[in-house]
Coordinates of C-alpha atoms and ligand atoms in Angstrom, one line a residue:
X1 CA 6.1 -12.0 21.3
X2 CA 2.5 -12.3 20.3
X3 CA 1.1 -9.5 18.4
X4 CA -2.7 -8.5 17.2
X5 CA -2.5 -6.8 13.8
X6 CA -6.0 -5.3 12.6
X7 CA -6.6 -4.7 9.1
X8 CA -9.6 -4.2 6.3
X9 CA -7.5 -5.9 3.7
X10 CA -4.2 -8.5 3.7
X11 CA -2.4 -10.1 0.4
X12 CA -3.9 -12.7 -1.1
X13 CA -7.8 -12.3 0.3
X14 CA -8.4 -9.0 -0.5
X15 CA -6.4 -6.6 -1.7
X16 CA -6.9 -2.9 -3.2
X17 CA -3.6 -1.7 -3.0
X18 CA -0.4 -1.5 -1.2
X19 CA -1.3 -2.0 2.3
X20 CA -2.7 -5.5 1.9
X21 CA 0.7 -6.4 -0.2
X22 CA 2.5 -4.5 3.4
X23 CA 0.0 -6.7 5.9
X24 CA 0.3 -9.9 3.6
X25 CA 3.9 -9.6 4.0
X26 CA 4.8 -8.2 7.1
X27 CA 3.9 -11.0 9.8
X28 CA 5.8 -13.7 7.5
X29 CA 8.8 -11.6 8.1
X30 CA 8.2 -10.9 11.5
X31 CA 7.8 -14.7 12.0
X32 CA 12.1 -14.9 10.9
X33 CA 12.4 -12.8 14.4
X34 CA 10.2 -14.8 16.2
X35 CA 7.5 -12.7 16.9
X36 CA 4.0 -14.6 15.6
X37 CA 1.5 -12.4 14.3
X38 CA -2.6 -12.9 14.2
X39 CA -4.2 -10.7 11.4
X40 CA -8.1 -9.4 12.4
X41 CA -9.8 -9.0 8.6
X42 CA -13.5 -8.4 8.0
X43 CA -15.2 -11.6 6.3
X44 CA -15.7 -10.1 2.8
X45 CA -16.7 -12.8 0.6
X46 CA -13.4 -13.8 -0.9
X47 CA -11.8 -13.7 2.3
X48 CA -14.8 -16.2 3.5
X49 CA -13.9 -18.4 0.5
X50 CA -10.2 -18.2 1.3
X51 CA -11.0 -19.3 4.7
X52 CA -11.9 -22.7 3.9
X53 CA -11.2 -24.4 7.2
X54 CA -12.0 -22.4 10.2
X55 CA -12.8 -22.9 13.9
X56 CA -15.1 -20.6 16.2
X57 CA -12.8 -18.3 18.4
X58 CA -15.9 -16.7 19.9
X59 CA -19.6 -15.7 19.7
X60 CA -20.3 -12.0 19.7
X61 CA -24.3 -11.7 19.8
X62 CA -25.7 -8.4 19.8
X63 CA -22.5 -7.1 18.0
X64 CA -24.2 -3.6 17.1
X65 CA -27.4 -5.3 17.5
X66 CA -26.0 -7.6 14.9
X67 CA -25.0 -11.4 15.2
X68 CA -21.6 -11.9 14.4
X69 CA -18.8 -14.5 14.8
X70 CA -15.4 -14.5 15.3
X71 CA -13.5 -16.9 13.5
X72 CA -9.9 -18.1 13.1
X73 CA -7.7 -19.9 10.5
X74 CA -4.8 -20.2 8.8
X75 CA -4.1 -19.0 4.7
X76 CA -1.3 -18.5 3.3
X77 CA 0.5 -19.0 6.2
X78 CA -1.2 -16.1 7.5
X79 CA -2.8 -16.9 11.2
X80 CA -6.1 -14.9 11.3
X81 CA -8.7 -13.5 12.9
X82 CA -12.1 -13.1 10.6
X83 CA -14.7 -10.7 11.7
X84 CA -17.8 -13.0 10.0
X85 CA -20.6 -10.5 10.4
X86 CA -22.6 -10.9 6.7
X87 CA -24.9 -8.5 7.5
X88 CA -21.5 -5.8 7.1
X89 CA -19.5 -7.5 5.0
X90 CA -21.4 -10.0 2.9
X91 CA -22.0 -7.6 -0.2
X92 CA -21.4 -6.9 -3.6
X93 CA -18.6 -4.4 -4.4
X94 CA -15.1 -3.5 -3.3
X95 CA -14.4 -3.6 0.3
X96 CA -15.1 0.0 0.5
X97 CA -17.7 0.3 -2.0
X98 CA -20.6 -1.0 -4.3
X99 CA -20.6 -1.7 -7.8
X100 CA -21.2 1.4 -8.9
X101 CA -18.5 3.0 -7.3
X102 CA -19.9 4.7 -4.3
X103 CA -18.4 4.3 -0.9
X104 CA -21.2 2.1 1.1
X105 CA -22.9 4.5 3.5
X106 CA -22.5 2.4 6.6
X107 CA -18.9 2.3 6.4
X108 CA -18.8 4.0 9.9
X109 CA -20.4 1.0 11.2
X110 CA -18.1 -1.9 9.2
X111 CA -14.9 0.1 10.3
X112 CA -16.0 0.5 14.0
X113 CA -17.5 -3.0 14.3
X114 CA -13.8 -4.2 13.0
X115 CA -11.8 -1.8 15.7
X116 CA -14.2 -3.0 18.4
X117 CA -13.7 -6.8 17.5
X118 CA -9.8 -6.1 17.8
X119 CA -10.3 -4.6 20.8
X120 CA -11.9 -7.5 22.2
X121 CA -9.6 -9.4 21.0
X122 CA -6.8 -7.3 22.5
X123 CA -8.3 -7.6 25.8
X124 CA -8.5 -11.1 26.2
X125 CA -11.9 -12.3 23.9
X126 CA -10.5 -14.9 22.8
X127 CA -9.1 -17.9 25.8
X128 CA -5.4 -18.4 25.3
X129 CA -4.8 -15.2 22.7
X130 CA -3.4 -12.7 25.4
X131 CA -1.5 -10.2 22.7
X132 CA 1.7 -8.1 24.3
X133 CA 0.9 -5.7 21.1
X134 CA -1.4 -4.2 18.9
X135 CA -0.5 -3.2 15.6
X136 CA -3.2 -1.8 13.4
X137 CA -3.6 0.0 9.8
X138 CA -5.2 3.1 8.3
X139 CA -8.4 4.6 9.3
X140 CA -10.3 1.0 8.9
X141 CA -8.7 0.1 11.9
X142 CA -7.6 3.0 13.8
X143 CA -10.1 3.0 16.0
X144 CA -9.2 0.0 17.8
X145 CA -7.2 2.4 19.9
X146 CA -9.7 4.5 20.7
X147 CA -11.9 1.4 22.2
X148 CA -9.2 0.5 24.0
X149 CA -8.5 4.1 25.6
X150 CA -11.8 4.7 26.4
X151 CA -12.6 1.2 28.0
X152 CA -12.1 0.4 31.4
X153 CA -10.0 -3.2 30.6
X154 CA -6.2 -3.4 30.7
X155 CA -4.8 -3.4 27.7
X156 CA -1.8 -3.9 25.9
X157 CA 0.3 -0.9 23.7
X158 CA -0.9 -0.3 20.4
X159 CA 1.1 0.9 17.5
X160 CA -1.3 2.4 14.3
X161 CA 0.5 2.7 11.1
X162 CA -0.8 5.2 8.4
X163 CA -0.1 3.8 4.7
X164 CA -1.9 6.6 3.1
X165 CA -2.9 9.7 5.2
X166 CA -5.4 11.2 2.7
X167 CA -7.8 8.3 3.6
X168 CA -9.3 9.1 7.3
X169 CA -12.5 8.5 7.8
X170 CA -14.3 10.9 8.8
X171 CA -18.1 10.5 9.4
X172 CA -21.0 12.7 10.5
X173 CA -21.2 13.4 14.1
X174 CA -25.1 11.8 14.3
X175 CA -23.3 8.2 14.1
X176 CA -21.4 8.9 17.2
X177 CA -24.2 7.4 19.3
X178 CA -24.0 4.4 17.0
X179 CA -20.2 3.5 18.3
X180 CA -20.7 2.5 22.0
X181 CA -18.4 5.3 23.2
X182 CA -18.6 7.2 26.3
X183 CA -19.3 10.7 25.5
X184 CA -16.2 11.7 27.1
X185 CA -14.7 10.2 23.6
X186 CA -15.9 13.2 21.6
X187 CA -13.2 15.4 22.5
X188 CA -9.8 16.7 21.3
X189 CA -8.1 13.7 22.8
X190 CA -10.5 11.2 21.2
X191 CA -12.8 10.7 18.0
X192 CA -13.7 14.6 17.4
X193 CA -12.6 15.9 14.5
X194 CA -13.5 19.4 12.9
X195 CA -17.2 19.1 14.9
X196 CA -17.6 15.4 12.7
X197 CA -16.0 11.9 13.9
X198 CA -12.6 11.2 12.7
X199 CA -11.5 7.4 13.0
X200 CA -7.6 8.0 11.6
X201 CA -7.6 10.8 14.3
X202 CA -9.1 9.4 16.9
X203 CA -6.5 6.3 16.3
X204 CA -3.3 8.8 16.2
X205 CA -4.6 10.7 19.0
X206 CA -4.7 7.6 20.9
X207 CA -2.7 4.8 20.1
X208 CA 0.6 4.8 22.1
X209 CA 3.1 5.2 18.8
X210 CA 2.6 5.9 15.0
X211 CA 4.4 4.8 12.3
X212 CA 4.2 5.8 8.6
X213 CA 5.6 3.7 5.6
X214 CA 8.7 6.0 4.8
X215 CA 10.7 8.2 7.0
X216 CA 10.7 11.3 4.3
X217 CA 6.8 10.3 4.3
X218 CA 7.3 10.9 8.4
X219 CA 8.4 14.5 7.9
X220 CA 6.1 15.5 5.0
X221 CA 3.1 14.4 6.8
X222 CA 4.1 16.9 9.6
X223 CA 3.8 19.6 7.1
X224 CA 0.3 21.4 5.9
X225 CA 1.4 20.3 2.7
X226 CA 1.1 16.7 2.8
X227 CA -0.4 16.5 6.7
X228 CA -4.3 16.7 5.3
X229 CA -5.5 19.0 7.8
X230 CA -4.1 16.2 10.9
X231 CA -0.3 17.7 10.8
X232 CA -1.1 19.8 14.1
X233 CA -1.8 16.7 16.1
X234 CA 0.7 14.2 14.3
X235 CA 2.9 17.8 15.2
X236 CA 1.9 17.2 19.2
X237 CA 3.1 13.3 18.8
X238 CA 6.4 13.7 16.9
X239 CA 8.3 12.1 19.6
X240 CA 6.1 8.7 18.9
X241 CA 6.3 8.9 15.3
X242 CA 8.3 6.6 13.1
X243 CA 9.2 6.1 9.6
X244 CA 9.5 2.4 8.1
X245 CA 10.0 2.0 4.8
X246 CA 8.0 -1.3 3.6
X247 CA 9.7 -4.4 2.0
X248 CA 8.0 -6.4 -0.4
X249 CA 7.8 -10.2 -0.7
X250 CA 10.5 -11.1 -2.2
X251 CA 8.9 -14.8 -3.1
X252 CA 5.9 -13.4 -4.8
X253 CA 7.9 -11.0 -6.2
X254 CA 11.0 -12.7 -7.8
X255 CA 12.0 -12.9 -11.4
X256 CA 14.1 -16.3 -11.0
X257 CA 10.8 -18.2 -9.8
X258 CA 8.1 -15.8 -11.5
X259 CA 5.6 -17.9 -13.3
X260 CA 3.5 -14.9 -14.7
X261 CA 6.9 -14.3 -17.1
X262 CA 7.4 -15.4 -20.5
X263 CA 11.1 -16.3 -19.3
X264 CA 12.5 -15.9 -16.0
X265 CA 15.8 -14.4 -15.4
X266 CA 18.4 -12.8 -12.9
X267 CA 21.2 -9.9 -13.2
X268 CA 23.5 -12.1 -15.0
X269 CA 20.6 -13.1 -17.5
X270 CA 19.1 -9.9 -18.3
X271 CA 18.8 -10.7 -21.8
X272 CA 16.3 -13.4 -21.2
X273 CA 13.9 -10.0 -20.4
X274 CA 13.8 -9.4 -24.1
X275 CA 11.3 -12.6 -24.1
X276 CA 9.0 -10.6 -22.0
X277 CA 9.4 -7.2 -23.5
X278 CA 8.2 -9.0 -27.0
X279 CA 5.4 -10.8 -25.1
X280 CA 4.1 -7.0 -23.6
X281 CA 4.5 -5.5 -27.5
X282 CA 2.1 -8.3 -29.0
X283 CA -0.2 -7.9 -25.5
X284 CA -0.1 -4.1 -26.1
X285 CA -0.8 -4.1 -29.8
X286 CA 2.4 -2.1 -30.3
X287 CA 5.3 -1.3 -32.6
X288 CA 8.1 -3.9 -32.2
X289 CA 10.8 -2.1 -34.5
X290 CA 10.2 1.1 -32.5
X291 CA 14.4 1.2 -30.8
X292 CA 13.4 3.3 -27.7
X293 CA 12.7 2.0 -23.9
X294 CA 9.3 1.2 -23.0
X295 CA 8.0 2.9 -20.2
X296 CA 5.2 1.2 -17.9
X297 CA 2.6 2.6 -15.5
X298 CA 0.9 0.4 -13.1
X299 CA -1.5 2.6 -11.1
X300 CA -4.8 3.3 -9.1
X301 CA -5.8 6.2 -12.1
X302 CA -5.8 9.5 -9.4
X303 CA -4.7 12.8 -9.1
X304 CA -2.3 11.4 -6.1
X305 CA -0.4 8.9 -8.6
X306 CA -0.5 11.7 -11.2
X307 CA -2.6 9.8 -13.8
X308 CA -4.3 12.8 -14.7
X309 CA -0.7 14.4 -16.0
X310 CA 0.0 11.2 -17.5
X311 CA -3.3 11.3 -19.7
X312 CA -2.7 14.9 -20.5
X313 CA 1.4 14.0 -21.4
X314 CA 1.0 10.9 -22.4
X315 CA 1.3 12.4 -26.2
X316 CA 4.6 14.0 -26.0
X317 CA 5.6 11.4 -24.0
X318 CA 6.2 9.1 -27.0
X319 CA 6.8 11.8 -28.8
X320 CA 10.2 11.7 -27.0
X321 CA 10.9 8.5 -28.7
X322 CA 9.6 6.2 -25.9
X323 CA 6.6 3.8 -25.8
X324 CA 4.0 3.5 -23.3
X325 CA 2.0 1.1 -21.4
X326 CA -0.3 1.8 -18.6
X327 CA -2.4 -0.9 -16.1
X328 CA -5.0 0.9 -14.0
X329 CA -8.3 1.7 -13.1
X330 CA -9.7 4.3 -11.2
X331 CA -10.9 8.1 -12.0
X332 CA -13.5 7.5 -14.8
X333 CA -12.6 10.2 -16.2
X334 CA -8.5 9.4 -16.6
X335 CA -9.8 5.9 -17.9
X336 CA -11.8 7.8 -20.4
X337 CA -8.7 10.3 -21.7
X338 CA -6.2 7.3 -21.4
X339 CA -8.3 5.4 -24.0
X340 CA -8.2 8.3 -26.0
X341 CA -4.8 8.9 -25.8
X342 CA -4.3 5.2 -26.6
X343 CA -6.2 5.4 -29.8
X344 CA -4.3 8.7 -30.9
X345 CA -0.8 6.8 -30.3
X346 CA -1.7 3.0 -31.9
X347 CA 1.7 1.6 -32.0
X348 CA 2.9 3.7 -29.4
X349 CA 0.5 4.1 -26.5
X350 CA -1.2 0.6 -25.0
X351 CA -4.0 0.7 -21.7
X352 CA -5.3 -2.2 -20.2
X353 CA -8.2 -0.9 -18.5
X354 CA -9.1 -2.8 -15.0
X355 CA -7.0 -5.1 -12.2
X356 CA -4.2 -7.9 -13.2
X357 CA -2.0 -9.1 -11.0
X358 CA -0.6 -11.5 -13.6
X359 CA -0.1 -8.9 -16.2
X360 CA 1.7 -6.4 -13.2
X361 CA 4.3 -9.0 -13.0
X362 CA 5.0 -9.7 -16.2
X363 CA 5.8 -5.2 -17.2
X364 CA 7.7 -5.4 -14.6
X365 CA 9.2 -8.3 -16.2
X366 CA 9.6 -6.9 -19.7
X367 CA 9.2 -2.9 -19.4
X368 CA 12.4 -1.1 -19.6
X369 CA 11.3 1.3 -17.0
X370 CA 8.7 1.9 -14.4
X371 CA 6.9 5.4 -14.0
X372 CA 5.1 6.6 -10.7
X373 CA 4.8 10.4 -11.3
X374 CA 2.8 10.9 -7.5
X375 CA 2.0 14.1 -6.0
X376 CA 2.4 12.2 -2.6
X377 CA 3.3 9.2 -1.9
X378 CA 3.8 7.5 1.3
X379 CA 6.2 4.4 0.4
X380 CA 5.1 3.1 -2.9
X381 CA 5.6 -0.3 -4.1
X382 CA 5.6 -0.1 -7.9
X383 CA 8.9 0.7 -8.0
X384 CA 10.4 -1.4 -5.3
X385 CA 9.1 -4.4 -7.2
X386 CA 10.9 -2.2 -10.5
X387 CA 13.7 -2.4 -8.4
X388 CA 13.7 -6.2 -8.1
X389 CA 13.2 -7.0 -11.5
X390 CA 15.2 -4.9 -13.2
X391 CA 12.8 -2.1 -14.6
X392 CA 14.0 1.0 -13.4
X393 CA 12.2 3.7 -11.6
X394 CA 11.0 7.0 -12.9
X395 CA 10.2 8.5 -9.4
X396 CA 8.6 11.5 -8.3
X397 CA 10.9 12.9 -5.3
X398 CA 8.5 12.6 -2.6
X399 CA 7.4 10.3 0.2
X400 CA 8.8 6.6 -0.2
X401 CA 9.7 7.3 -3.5
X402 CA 12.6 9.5 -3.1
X403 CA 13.8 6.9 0.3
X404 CA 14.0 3.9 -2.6
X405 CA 15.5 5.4 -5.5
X406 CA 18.8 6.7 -6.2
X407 CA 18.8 9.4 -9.1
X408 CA 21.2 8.7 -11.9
X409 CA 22.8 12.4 -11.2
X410 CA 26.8 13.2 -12.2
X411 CA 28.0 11.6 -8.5
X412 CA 25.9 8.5 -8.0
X413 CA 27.0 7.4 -12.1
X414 CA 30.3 8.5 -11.4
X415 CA 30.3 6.3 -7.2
X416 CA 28.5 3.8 -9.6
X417 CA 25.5 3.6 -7.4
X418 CA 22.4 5.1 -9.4
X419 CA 19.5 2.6 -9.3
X420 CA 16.6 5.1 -11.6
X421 CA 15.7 8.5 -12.0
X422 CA 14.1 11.3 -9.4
X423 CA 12.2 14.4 -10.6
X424 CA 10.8 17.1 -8.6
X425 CA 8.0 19.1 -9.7
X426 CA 5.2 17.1 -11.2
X427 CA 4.3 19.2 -13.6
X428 CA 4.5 18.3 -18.0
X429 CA 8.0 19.7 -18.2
X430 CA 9.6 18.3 -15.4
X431 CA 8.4 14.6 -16.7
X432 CA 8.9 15.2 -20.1
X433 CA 12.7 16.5 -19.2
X434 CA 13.0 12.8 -17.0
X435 CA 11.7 11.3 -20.0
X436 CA 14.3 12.7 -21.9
X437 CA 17.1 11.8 -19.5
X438 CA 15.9 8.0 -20.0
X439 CA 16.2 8.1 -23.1
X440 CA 19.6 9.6 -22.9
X441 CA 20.6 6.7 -20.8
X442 CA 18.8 4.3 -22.7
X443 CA 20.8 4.5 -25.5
X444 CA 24.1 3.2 -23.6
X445 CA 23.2 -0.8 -23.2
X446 CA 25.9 -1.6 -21.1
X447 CA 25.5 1.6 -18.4
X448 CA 21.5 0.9 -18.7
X449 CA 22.6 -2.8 -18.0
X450 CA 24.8 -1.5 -15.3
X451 CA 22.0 0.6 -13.6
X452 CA 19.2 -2.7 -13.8
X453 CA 22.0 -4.6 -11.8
X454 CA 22.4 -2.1 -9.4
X455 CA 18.7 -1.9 -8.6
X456 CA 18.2 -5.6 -8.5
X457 CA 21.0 -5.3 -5.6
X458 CA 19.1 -3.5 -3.7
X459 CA 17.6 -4.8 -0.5
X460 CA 13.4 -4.5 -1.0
X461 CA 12.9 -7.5 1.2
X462 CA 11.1 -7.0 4.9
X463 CA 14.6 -8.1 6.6
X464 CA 15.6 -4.6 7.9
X465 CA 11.8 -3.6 7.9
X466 CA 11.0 -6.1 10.5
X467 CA 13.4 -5.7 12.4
X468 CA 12.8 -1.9 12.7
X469 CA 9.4 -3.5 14.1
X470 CA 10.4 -6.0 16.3
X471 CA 12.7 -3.2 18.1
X472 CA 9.5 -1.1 18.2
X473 CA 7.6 -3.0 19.8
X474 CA 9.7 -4.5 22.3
X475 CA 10.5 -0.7 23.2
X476 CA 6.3 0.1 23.2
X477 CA 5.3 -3.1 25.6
X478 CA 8.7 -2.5 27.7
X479 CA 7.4 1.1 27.8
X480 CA 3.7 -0.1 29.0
X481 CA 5.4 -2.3 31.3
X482 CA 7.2 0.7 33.1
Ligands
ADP1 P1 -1.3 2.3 -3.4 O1 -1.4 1.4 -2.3 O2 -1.4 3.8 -3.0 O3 -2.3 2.0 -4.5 P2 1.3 1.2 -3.8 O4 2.4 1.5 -4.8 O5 1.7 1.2 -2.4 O6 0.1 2.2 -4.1 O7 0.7 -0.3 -4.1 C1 0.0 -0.5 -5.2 C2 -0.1 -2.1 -5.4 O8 -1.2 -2.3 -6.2 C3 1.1 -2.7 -6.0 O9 1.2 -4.0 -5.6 C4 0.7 -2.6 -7.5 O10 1.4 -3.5 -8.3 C5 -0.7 -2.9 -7.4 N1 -1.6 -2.4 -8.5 C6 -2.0 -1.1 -8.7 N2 -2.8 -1.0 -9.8 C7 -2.9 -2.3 -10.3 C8 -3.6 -2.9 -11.4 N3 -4.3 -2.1 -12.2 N4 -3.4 -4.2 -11.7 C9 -2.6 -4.9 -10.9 N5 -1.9 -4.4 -9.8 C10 -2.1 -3.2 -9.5

C-alpha cells in the first residue's frame, strides 16, 4: 500500500510541536506493516538544507502565478515530497510566523499552495507515484481534500487527522478567489465557514474519514466544550470519526541509548537517574539538599497547556515541599511572570526560557515527575515520553492525557497498576492537592520505584498505533473501491 501523507511540519526538519514528532514517526512505523509512506512538506529553509540530495519530481510553473518545484528525497529515512516554492516558504521566522511573532499574512496562500500540490500529487503529478491513500494533518493540509472534491480527477480516499482542533485556519472570505476553487466550494459542504473560509472545515467536511489523536480527544471534540465552534459538523460525521492515540519513537526516545543523558539507564537501573537529576540541579541553579521530588514542565507557555496557572501557582507549588523546573517559550507574558516567579523561588524554581531538544531529554531523564496541567489536550506527548523514562505524569484528565495515564487511586495501587497521577479541574487547588499526593508518594522509594517501572512498561511505541492505521485505511480505499 502506497500512501500520500501531507504535512507543514515532520521530525527532524521542522518541528513546532507534537505533530511533526507524530508525522516523523508514523510512516517508520507504518513501514513494519508494509505500507510505504511519502511525506508532502513545504521547503522551509531547514527542510531545504536537510534535503541535501534531491531529484526533480515535477515542474509546477504558474503555481499561483508563482514558479515552484516539486522535489523529492529521502532524510531520515523519511521518503518526501518538498513543495520548493521560495517565494512562500523561503523566509525568516517559524513556519507559521515572522520574527516578531506574527502569523505571516499570506498564510492562506502557503497552506493552499501545499493542499493543492498534494492534490496533484494524489492525482497522478508525479509518473509512477499512483497513492491508494491520502493521509493529511491539521488545517495546513486539510485542504487537500477539498481540491480533490471539487476537481474533476479520480482520486483516491483521504483520511485528515486533527492533532489540535483549536488551530483551523480560517481566513477572510476576499482570498477565496485566490484558491482556484469553483464557486460551488463556498458552501456548507465545502470551504465556508461562519461567512469566512475555513481550511480545517473545509478538510473534515470533505475528506472521506477523520481521525483525532485520542479517542477521549474523539468524544470531547464532539462537544461545544472542546469542539471550537466545528462540533456540529464533526457531530454530522461521527460515523467516520476515529480516535488513535499517537506512539512516540521509541529510538529517539530511549533512556538505554539516550546520548543527551548524563547516564543512561533502564527499570532495573533506576538509580543511575540520580546522575541526571544532579546534572538538572547544577543546570537549574537549584538546591541539592532540598529531599522532595522535582517536578518538570516542558511546554509551549499557553492558556491550553495551563502555563498561565502554573506562573500564578508556581509559588505554592514549592511551597509544598517540591522543586520546580520549567522548559518553554510561548505567551510573552507567561515568559515574563515565570522569570519572576523564578527569581522569587532561587533554589527552588528554575526556567529555561526558549527551545532545547537536548535539555527535554535529559528532565525527562532526571525529573522525578512530569507536569502537563492542559485545559485540552488532544494526545500529548510530554508525558508518554515521562512514561518511557521513568518520570511520572502529573496529568490533567482530559484528551490524550487521561487515555495514557493511570491515576495512582486506592484500586490501581492496590491491582498494582498505577503509572502517575490524574486531576480534574485545573484550577490552583486541584494542582496544588495533586502536588500534594506526589509528595505523599514520593516519600515511599520503593512504591515510587514501583510506579516508574510500571510506566516504563507501558507500550508508547507506534506498534498498536499503526496498525490501527493500516486497518483504516485498508477499510477507506476498500470502501472507495466499492
Ligand atoms: P503540542 O504539540 O500541543 O505542543 P505535545 O505534547 O503533543 O504538545 O508535543 C510537544 C512536543 O514538543 C514534545 O515533543 C515536547 O517535548 C516538545 N517541546 C515543547 N516545548 C519544548 C521546548 N521548550 N523545548 C524542547 N521541546 C519542547
Amino acid at each position: 500500500m502506497q500512501v500520500l501523507a501531507v504535512a507543514s511540519e515532520v521530525f527532524p526538519l521542522v518541528k513546532t510541536g507534537g505533530l511533526a514528532d507524530v508525522t516523523g514517526a508514523l510512516p517508520l512505523a507504518l513501514a513494519r506493516h508494509g505500507i510505504s509512506v511519502r511525506t508532502l512538506l513545504p521547503g522551509y529553509p531547514s527542510v531545504m538544507s536537510h534535503l541535501k540530495k534531491h531529484k526533480s519530481a515535477a515542474r509546477l510553473d504558474d503555481f499561483f502565478g508563482l514558479s515552484a518545484r516539486l522535489l523529492s528525497g529521502k532524510v531520515a529515512g523519511l521518503d518526501l515530497f518538498v513543495l520548493d516554492c521560495p517565494a512562500l516558504f523561503d523566509r525568516e521566522g517559524g513556519p507559521y510566523s515572522d520574527i516578531s511573532g506574527a502569523d505571516h499574512s499570506d498564510n492562506w496562500l502557503r497552506f493552499a499552495a501545499l493542499s493543492k500540490a498534494g492534490a496533484l500529487i494524489a492525482s497522478g503529478l508525479v509518473a509512477r507515484f499512483r497513492p491508494d491513500i491520502v493521509h493529511v494533518h491539521d488545517w495546513q493540509a486539510a485542504m487537500t481534500p477539498v481540491y480533490l472534491r471539487f476537481s474533476d480527477d479520480l482520486s483516491p480516499p483521504s483520511l485528515i487527522t486533527i492533532h489540535n482542533i483549536a488551530f483551523q485556519g480560517q481566513f477572510a472570505p476576499i482570498h477565496f478567489a485566490g484558491l482556484g476553487l469553483p464557486e460551488r466550494a463556498f458552501a456548507l459542504d465545502g470551504i465556508e465557514y461562519y461567512g469566512d473560509i475555513g481550511f480545517l472545515k473545509g478538510g473534515l467536511a470533505t475528506a472521506t474519514a477523520i481521525t483525532t489523536v485520542s479517542p477521549t480527544y474523539a468524544q470531547e471534540i464532539c462537544g461545544s466544550e472542546f469542539g471550537m465552534g466545528l462540533e456540529g459538523l464533526i457531530n454530522t460525521r461521527s460515523d467516520d470519526l476515529y480516535g488513535i492515540t499517537n506512539g512516540i519513537d521509541t529510538v529517539q526516545w530511549d533512556p538505554v541509548n539516550d546520548p543527551a543523558l548524563a547516564a543512561n539507564y533502564r527499570s532495573t537501573t533506576l538509580k543511575r537517574r540520580r546522575t541526571n537529576r544532579q546534572a538538572l540541579i547544577e543546570r537549574f541553579g537549584l538546591d541539592a539538599s532540598l529531599p522532595g521530588p522535582l517536578l518538570s514542565v516542558i511546554s509551549r507557555l499557553t492558556w491550553q497547556k495551563g502555563m498561565d496557572l502554573i506562573a500564578e501557582t508556581a509559588d505554592a507549588i514549592v511551597a509544598e515541599g517540591v522543586s520546580l523546573i520549567i522548559l518553554g517559550a510561548g505567551d510573552p507574558e507567561i515568559e515574563v511572570r515565570l522569570a519572576q516567579a523564578a527569581a522569587r523561588n532561587p533554589g527552588r524554581i528554575g526556567f529555561f526560557k526558549g527551545y532545547n531538544e537536548e535539555l527535554s531529554h535529559l528532565m525527562q531523564g532526571g525529573a522525578d515527575a512530569i507536569l502537563v496541567p492542559s485545559r485540552f489536550e488532544p494526545c500529548g506527548l510530554t508525558q508518554l515520553y515521562g512514561l518511557r523514562y521513568g518520570c511520572v505524569p502529573v496529568v490533567a484528565r482530559t484528551g490524550g492525557l487521561a487515555d495514557t495515564v493511570i491515576d495512582a487511586n486506592e484500586a490501581a495501587l492496590s491491582a498494582g497498576v498505577a503509572t502517575g497521577f490524574q486531576f480534574s479541574a485545573v484550577n490552583r487547588a486541584s494542582l496544588l492537592h495533586a502536588t500534594r499526593r506526589v509528595c505523599e508518594a514520593f516519600r515511599s522509594p520503593t512504591s515510587w520505584a514501583r510506579m516508574q517501572r510500571q510506566g516504563m512498561k507501558a507500550d508508547v511505541s507506534w506498534e498498536r498505533s499503526a496498525a490501527r492505521y493500516a486497518h483504516l485505511y485498508a477499510k477507506l480505499i476498500e470502501k472507495n473501491g466499492s
